[in-house]
PDB file of C-alpha atoms in Angstrom:
ATOM      1  CA  ALA J 292     105.425 109.530 112.322  1.00 82.00           C
ATOM      2  CA  GLN J 293     107.126 107.805 109.418  1.00 88.00           C
ATOM      3  CA  LYS J 294     107.834 109.021 106.040  1.00 93.00           C
ATOM      4  CA  VAL J 295     109.309 107.597 102.775  1.00 95.00           C
ATOM      5  CA  THR J 296     110.307 109.884  99.863  1.00 96.00           C
ATOM      6  CA  GLN J 297     110.959 108.809  96.431  1.00 96.00           C
ATOM      7  CA  ALA J 298     111.935 111.913  94.588  1.00 95.00           C
ATOM      8  CA  GLN J 299     111.984 110.453  91.030  1.00 96.00           C
ATOM      9  CA  THR J 300     108.498 110.078  89.856  1.00 94.00           C
ATOM     10  CA  GLU J 301     109.436 108.611  86.521  1.00 96.00           C
ATOM     11  CA  ILE J 302     112.733 107.433  84.880  1.00 97.00           C
ATOM     12  CA  SER J 303     113.200 106.457  81.229  1.00 97.00           C
ATOM     13  CA  VAL J 304     116.281 104.553  79.988  1.00 96.00           C
ATOM     14  CA  VAL J 305     117.420 102.539  76.957  1.00 97.00           C
ATOM     15  CA  GLU J 306     117.894  98.875  77.458  1.00 97.00           C
ATOM     16  CA  LYS J 307     121.230  97.913  78.953  1.00 97.00           C
ATOM     17  CA  GLU J 308     121.589 101.092  80.742  1.00 97.00           C
ATOM     18  CA  ASP J 309     121.859 101.256  84.451  1.00 97.00           C
ATOM     19  CA  VAL J 310     119.216 103.000  86.523  1.00 97.00           C
ATOM     20  CA  THR J 311     119.231 104.053  90.231  1.00 97.00           C
ATOM     21  CA  LEU J 312     116.166 104.672  92.225  1.00 98.00           C
ATOM     22  CA  ASP J 313     116.515 106.946  95.256  1.00 97.00           C
ATOM     23  CA  CYS J 314     114.609 106.376  98.600  1.00 98.00           C
ATOM     24  CA  VAL J 315     115.046 108.501 101.737  1.00 98.00           C
ATOM     25  CA  TYR J 316     113.239 107.656 104.820  1.00 97.00           C
ATOM     26  CA  GLU J 317     112.301 109.352 108.072  1.00 96.00           C
ATOM     27  CA  THR J 318     111.773 107.661 111.463  1.00 93.00           C
ATOM     28  CA  ARG J 319     112.547 108.169 115.074  1.00 91.00           C
ATOM     29  CA  ASP J 320     112.561 104.452 115.898  1.00 88.00           C
ATOM     30  CA  THR J 321     115.945 102.823 116.012  1.00 88.00           C
ATOM     31  CA  THR J 322     114.613  99.452 115.034  1.00 86.00           C
ATOM     32  CA  TYR J 323     112.889  99.220 111.578  1.00 89.00           C
ATOM     33  CA  TYR J 324     112.677  97.402 108.171  1.00 89.00           C
ATOM     34  CA  LEU J 325     113.120  98.792 104.724  1.00 92.00           C
ATOM     35  CA  PHE J 326     111.641  97.320 101.754  1.00 93.00           C
ATOM     36  CA  TRP J 327     111.484  97.453  97.837  1.00 96.00           C
ATOM     37  CA  TYR J 328     108.492  96.211  95.948  1.00 96.00           C
ATOM     38  CA  LYS J 329     107.987  95.969  92.249  1.00 97.00           C
ATOM     39  CA  GLN J 330     104.684  96.530  90.554  1.00 96.00           C
ATOM     40  CA  PRO J 331     104.658  95.395  86.984  1.00 94.00           C
ATOM     41  CA  PRO J 332     101.742  96.518  84.634  1.00 90.00           C
ATOM     42  CA  SER J 333      99.652  93.455  85.924  1.00 88.00           C
ATOM     43  CA  GLY J 334      99.280  95.414  89.174  1.00 90.00           C
ATOM     44  CA  GLU J 335     100.440  93.022  91.755  1.00 92.00           C
ATOM     45  CA  LEU J 336     103.257  94.208  94.077  1.00 94.00           C
ATOM     46  CA  VAL J 337     106.139  91.859  94.291  1.00 94.00           C
ATOM     47  CA  PHE J 338     108.576  91.804  97.114  1.00 93.00           C
ATOM     48  CA  LEU J 339     112.116  92.239  96.219  1.00 93.00           C
ATOM     49  CA  ILE J 340     114.089  92.867  99.359  1.00 90.00           C
ATOM     50  CA  ARG J 341     113.874  93.472 103.113  1.00 89.00           C
ATOM     51  CA  ARG J 342     116.679  95.179 105.118  1.00 89.00           C
ATOM     52  CA  ASN J 343     116.671  95.656 108.798  1.00 86.00           C
ATOM     53  CA  SER J 344     118.031  98.815 110.552  1.00 88.00           C
ATOM     54  CA  PHE J 345     121.168  96.869 112.011  1.00 86.00           C
ATOM     55  CA  ASP J 346     122.306  95.556 108.854  1.00 83.00           C
ATOM     56  CA  GLU J 347     124.000  98.269 106.627  1.00 81.00           C
ATOM     57  CA  GLN J 348     125.629  95.768 104.254  1.00 80.00           C
ATOM     58  CA  ASN J 349     124.923  96.252 100.601  1.00 82.00           C
ATOM     59  CA  GLU J 350     123.302  93.462  98.864  1.00 82.00           C
ATOM     60  CA  ILE J 351     123.522  92.280  95.333  1.00 84.00           C
ATOM     61  CA  SER J 352     121.027  89.918  93.679  1.00 86.00           C
ATOM     62  CA  GLY J 353     121.564  89.228  90.113  1.00 91.00           C
ATOM     63  CA  ARG J 354     121.277  92.571  88.273  1.00 93.00           C
ATOM     64  CA  TYR J 355     119.705  94.148  91.338  1.00 94.00           C
ATOM     65  CA  SER J 356     121.655  95.850  94.158  1.00 92.00           C
ATOM     66  CA  TRP J 357     120.764  97.942  97.222  1.00 92.00           C
ATOM     67  CA  ASN J 358     122.741 100.493  99.079  1.00 94.00           C
ATOM     68  CA  PHE J 359     121.531 101.074 102.579  1.00 94.00           C
ATOM     69  CA  GLN J 360     123.126 104.229 104.428  1.00 93.00           C
ATOM     70  CA  LYS J 361     121.790 105.018 107.903  1.00 93.00           C
ATOM     71  CA  SER J 362     123.815 108.296 107.947  1.00 93.00           C
ATOM     72  CA  THR J 363     121.826 109.727 105.012  1.00 95.00           C
ATOM     73  CA  SER J 364     118.687 107.724 105.707  1.00 96.00           C
ATOM     74  CA  SER J 365     118.720 106.453 102.287  1.00 96.00           C
ATOM     75  CA  PHE J 366     118.014 102.952 100.673  1.00 96.00           C
ATOM     76  CA  ASN J 367     118.798 103.205  96.958  1.00 96.00           C
ATOM     77  CA  PHE J 368     118.158 100.496  94.501  1.00 95.00           C
ATOM     78  CA  THR J 369     120.232  99.994  91.238  1.00 96.00           C
ATOM     79  CA  ILE J 370     119.300  97.838  88.344  1.00 96.00           C
ATOM     80  CA  THR J 371     122.382  97.055  86.226  1.00 96.00           C
ATOM     81  CA  ALA J 372     121.935  96.334  82.471  1.00 96.00           C
ATOM     82  CA  SER J 373     118.306  97.161  82.463  1.00 96.00           C
ATOM     83  CA  GLN J 374     115.847  95.106  80.380  1.00 97.00           C
ATOM     84  CA  VAL J 375     112.392  95.805  79.017  1.00 96.00           C
ATOM     85  CA  VAL J 376     110.885  93.440  81.622  1.00 95.00           C
ATOM     86  CA  ASP J 377     112.225  95.720  84.284  1.00 96.00           C
ATOM     87  CA  SER J 378     109.646  98.266  83.194  1.00 97.00           C
ATOM     88  CA  ALA J 379     107.430  98.821  86.256  1.00 97.00           C
ATOM     89  CA  VAL J 380     106.671 100.932  89.188  1.00 96.00           C
ATOM     90  CA  TYR J 381     108.982 100.333  92.161  1.00 97.00           C
ATOM     91  CA  PHE J 382     108.023 101.336  95.716  1.00 97.00           C
ATOM     92  CA  CYS J 383     110.161 101.754  98.759  1.00 97.00           C
ATOM     93  CA  ALA J 384     108.458 101.136 102.037  1.00 95.00           C
ATOM     94  CA  LEU J 385     109.350 101.347 105.947  1.00 93.00           C
ATOM     95  CA  SER J 386     108.111  99.344 108.791  1.00 89.00           C
ATOM     96  CA  VAL J 387     108.914 100.187 112.373  1.00 84.00           C
ATOM     97  CA  GLN J 388     108.874  98.061 115.343  1.00 70.00           C
ATOM     98  CA  GLN J 389     105.985  99.289 117.332  1.00 64.00           C
ATOM     99  CA  ALA J 390     103.069  97.799 119.176  1.00 50.00           C
ATOM    100  CA  ALA J 391     100.936  98.376 116.006  1.00 55.00           C
ATOM    101  CA  GLY J 392     102.831  95.725 114.097  1.00 56.00           C
ATOM    102  CA  ASN J 393     103.632  95.372 110.642  1.00 66.00           C
ATOM    103  CA  LYS J 394     102.302  98.587 109.117  1.00 79.00           C
ATOM    104  CA  LEU J 395     104.073  99.659 106.087  1.00 87.00           C
ATOM    105  CA  THR J 396     104.691 103.329 105.070  1.00 91.00           C
ATOM    106  CA  PHE J 397     105.196 103.529 101.315  1.00 93.00           C
ATOM    107  CA  GLY J 398     106.850 106.107  99.072  1.00 94.00           C
ATOM    108  CA  GLY J 399     105.090 107.497  96.138  1.00 94.00           C
ATOM    109  CA  GLY J 400     106.748 105.059  93.768  1.00 95.00           C
ATOM    110  CA  THR J 401     109.006 105.488  90.704  1.00 96.00           C
ATOM    111  CA  ARG J 402     108.095 104.521  87.273  1.00 96.00           C
ATOM    112  CA  VAL J 403     110.765 103.015  85.288  1.00 97.00           C
ATOM    113  CA  LEU J 404     110.473 102.675  81.592  1.00 97.00           C
ATOM    114  CA  VAL J 405     113.019 100.683  79.773  1.00 97.00           C
ATOM    115  CA  LYS J 406     112.991 101.196  76.069  1.00 96.00           C
ATOM    116  CA  PRO J 407     114.386  98.535  73.737  1.00 95.00           C
TER     117      PRO J 407
ATOM    118  CA  ASP D 153     100.158  77.548  94.239  1.00 70.00           C
ATOM    119  CA  GLY D 154      99.436  79.710  97.256  1.00 76.00           C
ATOM    120  CA  GLY D 155      98.460  83.259  96.738  1.00 93.00           C
ATOM    121  CA  ILE D 156      95.882  85.948  97.107  1.00 96.00           C
ATOM    122  CA  THR D 157      92.868  86.205  94.945  1.00 96.00           C
ATOM    123  CA  GLN D 158      90.960  89.433  94.451  1.00 97.00           C
ATOM    124  CA  SER D 159      87.717  89.876  92.481  1.00 95.00           C
ATOM    125  CA  PRO D 160      86.462  91.575  90.543  1.00 95.00           C
ATOM    126  CA  LYS D 161      89.389  92.869  88.655  1.00 95.00           C
ATOM    127  CA  TYR D 162      87.374  95.831  87.310  1.00 95.00           C
ATOM    128  CA  LEU D 163      84.306  97.180  88.881  1.00 93.00           C
ATOM    129  CA  PHE D 164      81.952 100.162  87.887  1.00 92.00           C
ATOM    130  CA  ARG D 165      79.790 101.757  90.530  1.00 89.00           C
ATOM    131  CA  LYS D 166      77.055 104.412  90.359  1.00 89.00           C
ATOM    132  CA  GLU D 167      77.195 107.133  92.952  1.00 86.00           C
ATOM    133  CA  GLY D 168      75.326 106.214  96.085  1.00 86.00           C
ATOM    134  CA  GLN D 169      75.881 102.500  95.731  1.00 90.00           C
ATOM    135  CA  ASN D 170      77.866 100.242  97.972  1.00 93.00           C
ATOM    136  CA  VAL D 171      80.331  97.692  96.492  1.00 94.00           C
ATOM    137  CA  THR D 172      82.095  94.790  97.970  1.00 96.00           C
ATOM    138  CA  LEU D 173      85.758  93.949  97.022  1.00 97.00           C
ATOM    139  CA  SER D 174      86.667  90.207  97.612  1.00 98.00           C
ATOM    140  CA  CYS D 175      89.919  88.963  98.900  1.00 98.00           C
ATOM    141  CA  GLU D 176      90.866  85.367  99.543  1.00 98.00           C
ATOM    142  CA  GLN D 177      94.163  83.889 100.568  1.00 97.00           C
ATOM    143  CA  ASN D 178      95.367  80.320 100.778  1.00 96.00           C
ATOM    144  CA  LEU D 179      98.730  81.130 102.537  1.00 94.00           C
ATOM    145  CA  ASN D 180      97.529  80.305 105.879  1.00 92.00           C
ATOM    146  CA  HIS D 181      98.610  83.972 106.754  1.00 91.00           C
ATOM    147  CA  ASP D 182      97.219  85.493 110.111  1.00 89.00           C
ATOM    148  CA  ALA D 183      97.340  89.074 109.022  1.00 90.00           C
ATOM    149  CA  MET D 184      95.468  90.689 106.193  1.00 93.00           C
ATOM    150  CA  TYR D 185      95.416  94.246 104.744  1.00 94.00           C
ATOM    151  CA  TRP D 186      93.622  96.575 102.325  1.00 96.00           C
ATOM    152  CA  TYR D 187      95.485  99.208 100.698  1.00 96.00           C
ATOM    153  CA  ARG D 188      94.332 102.158  98.356  1.00 97.00           C
ATOM    154  CA  GLN D 189      96.494 103.243  95.504  1.00 95.00           C
ATOM    155  CA  ASP D 190      96.034 106.513  93.801  1.00 92.00           C
ATOM    156  CA  PRO D 191      98.387 107.974  90.911  1.00 81.00           C
ATOM    157  CA  GLY D 192     101.490 109.214  92.320  1.00 71.00           C
ATOM    158  CA  GLN D 193     100.558 108.824  95.923  1.00 77.00           C
ATOM    159  CA  GLY D 194     101.854 105.352  96.678  1.00 86.00           C
ATOM    160  CA  LEU D 195      99.789 103.062  98.812  1.00 93.00           C
ATOM    161  CA  ARG D 196      97.662 104.130 101.863  1.00 94.00           C
ATOM    162  CA  LEU D 197      96.450 101.579 104.445  1.00 93.00           C
ATOM    163  CA  ILE D 198      92.605 101.329 104.779  1.00 95.00           C
ATOM    164  CA  TYR D 199      92.016  98.466 107.218  1.00 95.00           C
ATOM    165  CA  TYR D 200      94.070  95.675 108.719  1.00 92.00           C
ATOM    166  CA  SER D 201      93.258  92.457 110.590  1.00 92.00           C
ATOM    167  CA  GLN D 202      95.525  90.556 112.989  1.00 87.00           C
ATOM    168  CA  ILE D 203      93.328  87.582 113.413  1.00 88.00           C
ATOM    169  CA  VAL D 204      89.948  86.296 112.550  1.00 92.00           C
ATOM    170  CA  ASN D 205      86.993  88.436 114.084  1.00 94.00           C
ATOM    171  CA  ASP D 206      89.354  91.344 114.563  1.00 92.00           C
ATOM    172  CA  PHE D 207      90.289  94.318 112.547  1.00 93.00           C
ATOM    173  CA  GLN D 208      91.526  97.743 112.981  1.00 92.00           C
ATOM    174  CA  LYS D 209      91.329 101.108 111.002  1.00 93.00           C
ATOM    175  CA  GLY D 210      94.299 102.169 109.080  1.00 91.00           C
ATOM    176  CA  ASP D 211      95.124 105.730 107.957  1.00 90.00           C
ATOM    177  CA  ILE D 212      92.153 106.296 105.656  1.00 94.00           C
ATOM    178  CA  ALA D 213      89.247 104.118 106.923  1.00 96.00           C
ATOM    179  CA  GLU D 214      86.470 106.628 106.566  1.00 95.00           C
ATOM    180  CA  GLY D 215      83.904 105.354 104.084  1.00 95.00           C
ATOM    181  CA  TYR D 216      85.022 101.731 104.133  1.00 97.00           C
ATOM    182  CA  SER D 217      84.050  98.738 106.236  1.00 97.00           C
ATOM    183  CA  VAL D 218      85.459  95.239 106.422  1.00 98.00           C
ATOM    184  CA  SER D 219      84.906  91.847 108.033  1.00 97.00           C
ATOM    185  CA  ARG D 220      87.047  88.873 109.114  1.00 97.00           C
ATOM    186  CA  GLU D 221      84.858  86.022 109.630  1.00 97.00           C
ATOM    187  CA  LYS D 222      87.275  83.381 108.235  1.00 96.00           C
ATOM    188  CA  LYS D 223      91.051  83.368 108.286  1.00 96.00           C
ATOM    189  CA  GLU D 224      91.108  83.140 104.388  1.00 97.00           C
ATOM    190  CA  SER D 225      88.640  86.078 103.735  1.00 98.00           C
ATOM    191  CA  PHE D 226      88.832  89.685 104.167  1.00 98.00           C
ATOM    192  CA  PRO D 227      86.257  91.509 102.047  1.00 98.00           C
ATOM    193  CA  LEU D 228      86.156  95.339 101.776  1.00 98.00           C
ATOM    194  CA  THR D 229      82.959  97.300 101.343  1.00 97.00           C
ATOM    195  CA  VAL D 230      83.303 100.663  99.782  1.00 95.00           C
ATOM    196  CA  THR D 231      80.231 102.586 101.107  1.00 93.00           C
ATOM    197  CA  SER D 232      78.344 105.611  99.662  1.00 87.00           C
ATOM    198  CA  ALA D 233      80.061 107.569 102.358  1.00 86.00           C
ATOM    199  CA  GLN D 234      83.458 107.367 100.708  1.00 87.00           C
ATOM    200  CA  LYS D 235      83.674 110.781  98.763  1.00 86.00           C
ATOM    201  CA  ASN D 236      86.208 109.686  96.160  1.00 89.00           C
ATOM    202  CA  PRO D 237      86.099 105.911  95.765  1.00 91.00           C
ATOM    203  CA  THR D 238      87.684 105.800  92.389  1.00 93.00           C
ATOM    204  CA  ALA D 239      90.926 103.948  92.823  1.00 95.00           C
ATOM    205  CA  PHE D 240      93.076 100.854  92.722  1.00 96.00           C
ATOM    206  CA  TYR D 241      92.535  98.465  95.771  1.00 97.00           C
ATOM    207  CA  LEU D 242      95.093  96.090  96.814  1.00 97.00           C
ATOM    208  CA  CYS D 243      94.755  93.348  99.364  1.00 97.00           C
ATOM    209  CA  ALA D 244      97.695  91.894 101.061  1.00 94.00           C
ATOM    210  CA  SER D 245      98.641  89.289 103.655  1.00 93.00           C
ATOM    211  CA  SER D 246     101.610  88.647 106.012  1.00 89.00           C
ATOM    212  CA  LEU D 247     102.517  85.484 108.160  1.00 84.00           C
ATOM    213  CA  SER D 248     101.857  87.362 111.216  1.00 76.00           C
ATOM    214  CA  TRP D 249     101.218  90.843 112.555  1.00 64.00           C
ATOM    215  CA  THR D 250     103.733  91.135 115.244  1.00 64.00           C
ATOM    216  CA  GLY D 251     107.210  89.528 115.103  1.00 62.00           C
ATOM    217  CA  TRP D 252     110.203  90.142 113.180  1.00 66.00           C
ATOM    218  CA  GLY D 253     111.307  86.779 112.324  1.00 67.00           C
ATOM    219  CA  ALA D 254     111.924  85.702 108.766  1.00 65.00           C
ATOM    220  CA  GLY D 255     109.012  86.549 106.416  1.00 67.00           C
ATOM    221  CA  ALA D 256     106.856  87.676 109.337  1.00 67.00           C
ATOM    222  CA  ASN D 257     106.331  91.328 108.006  1.00 78.00           C
ATOM    223  CA  VAL D 258     106.748  90.545 104.257  1.00 87.00           C
ATOM    224  CA  LEU D 259     103.513  91.349 102.643  1.00 90.00           C
ATOM    225  CA  THR D 260     102.145  89.243  99.691  1.00 92.00           C
ATOM    226  CA  PHE D 261      99.824  91.168  97.410  1.00 94.00           C
ATOM    227  CA  GLY D 262      96.838  90.278  95.202  1.00 95.00           C
ATOM    228  CA  ALA D 263      96.515  91.583  91.656  1.00 94.00           C
ATOM    229  CA  GLY D 264      94.224  94.279  92.746  1.00 96.00           C
ATOM    230  CA  SER D 265      90.605  95.613  91.844  1.00 96.00           C
ATOM    231  CA  ARG D 266      90.098  98.857  89.946  1.00 95.00           C
ATOM    232  CA  LEU D 267      87.003 100.591  91.086  1.00 95.00           C
ATOM    233  CA  THR D 268      85.559 103.358  88.999  1.00 93.00           C
ATOM    234  CA  VAL D 269      82.584 105.536  89.981  1.00 89.00           C
ATOM    235  CA  LEU D 270      80.334 106.568  87.161  1.00 85.00           C
TER     236      LEU D 270
END
């Protein structure tokens, strides 16, 4: 069985501060994908990134960066110089390569509140 | 623009009533999904459909039913058998059910439907 843990339920920062969201996953599969989705107040989940289990390179996209470490089963997400528009709930998710296909296991989410 | 449309956005139901949530996509995606979101619990899979006229139970299917008569549509019925139906329901789709190519397992979500049982 797969499991995704986001230990931080809520993080509050002041605008321009950096914020790091933790994600720890559990799976016995060797082939899997990890995802981050953003859920703004409007409710719709927005895809941010997908990383496969064979690619441990960190990635930077604008103010967003991701740190994937298989040794610690973690896929952490950092927002640099946060802005009020970054206020949302962020979900980490895991999908394994099995016959059942693209079933995602989600973490509980981390609510980020960026204050002006 | 392509996307997923869910309706209604808000729905109130009396106990004992069945309600149907609509989900329509114009992305030409083969696979569609229904998730339930409760505060602090992330998203849980209710049902999923790989292709038209086929669907499978997810992790919490009891008290729910679905149909997939058209590729574009995947309605969810919350029946009176669902003991605690008050929640936020999200519909999603992906390019394909199997396959790990670019975008194959990236889900596109609708804006959700919030159901409240009175």
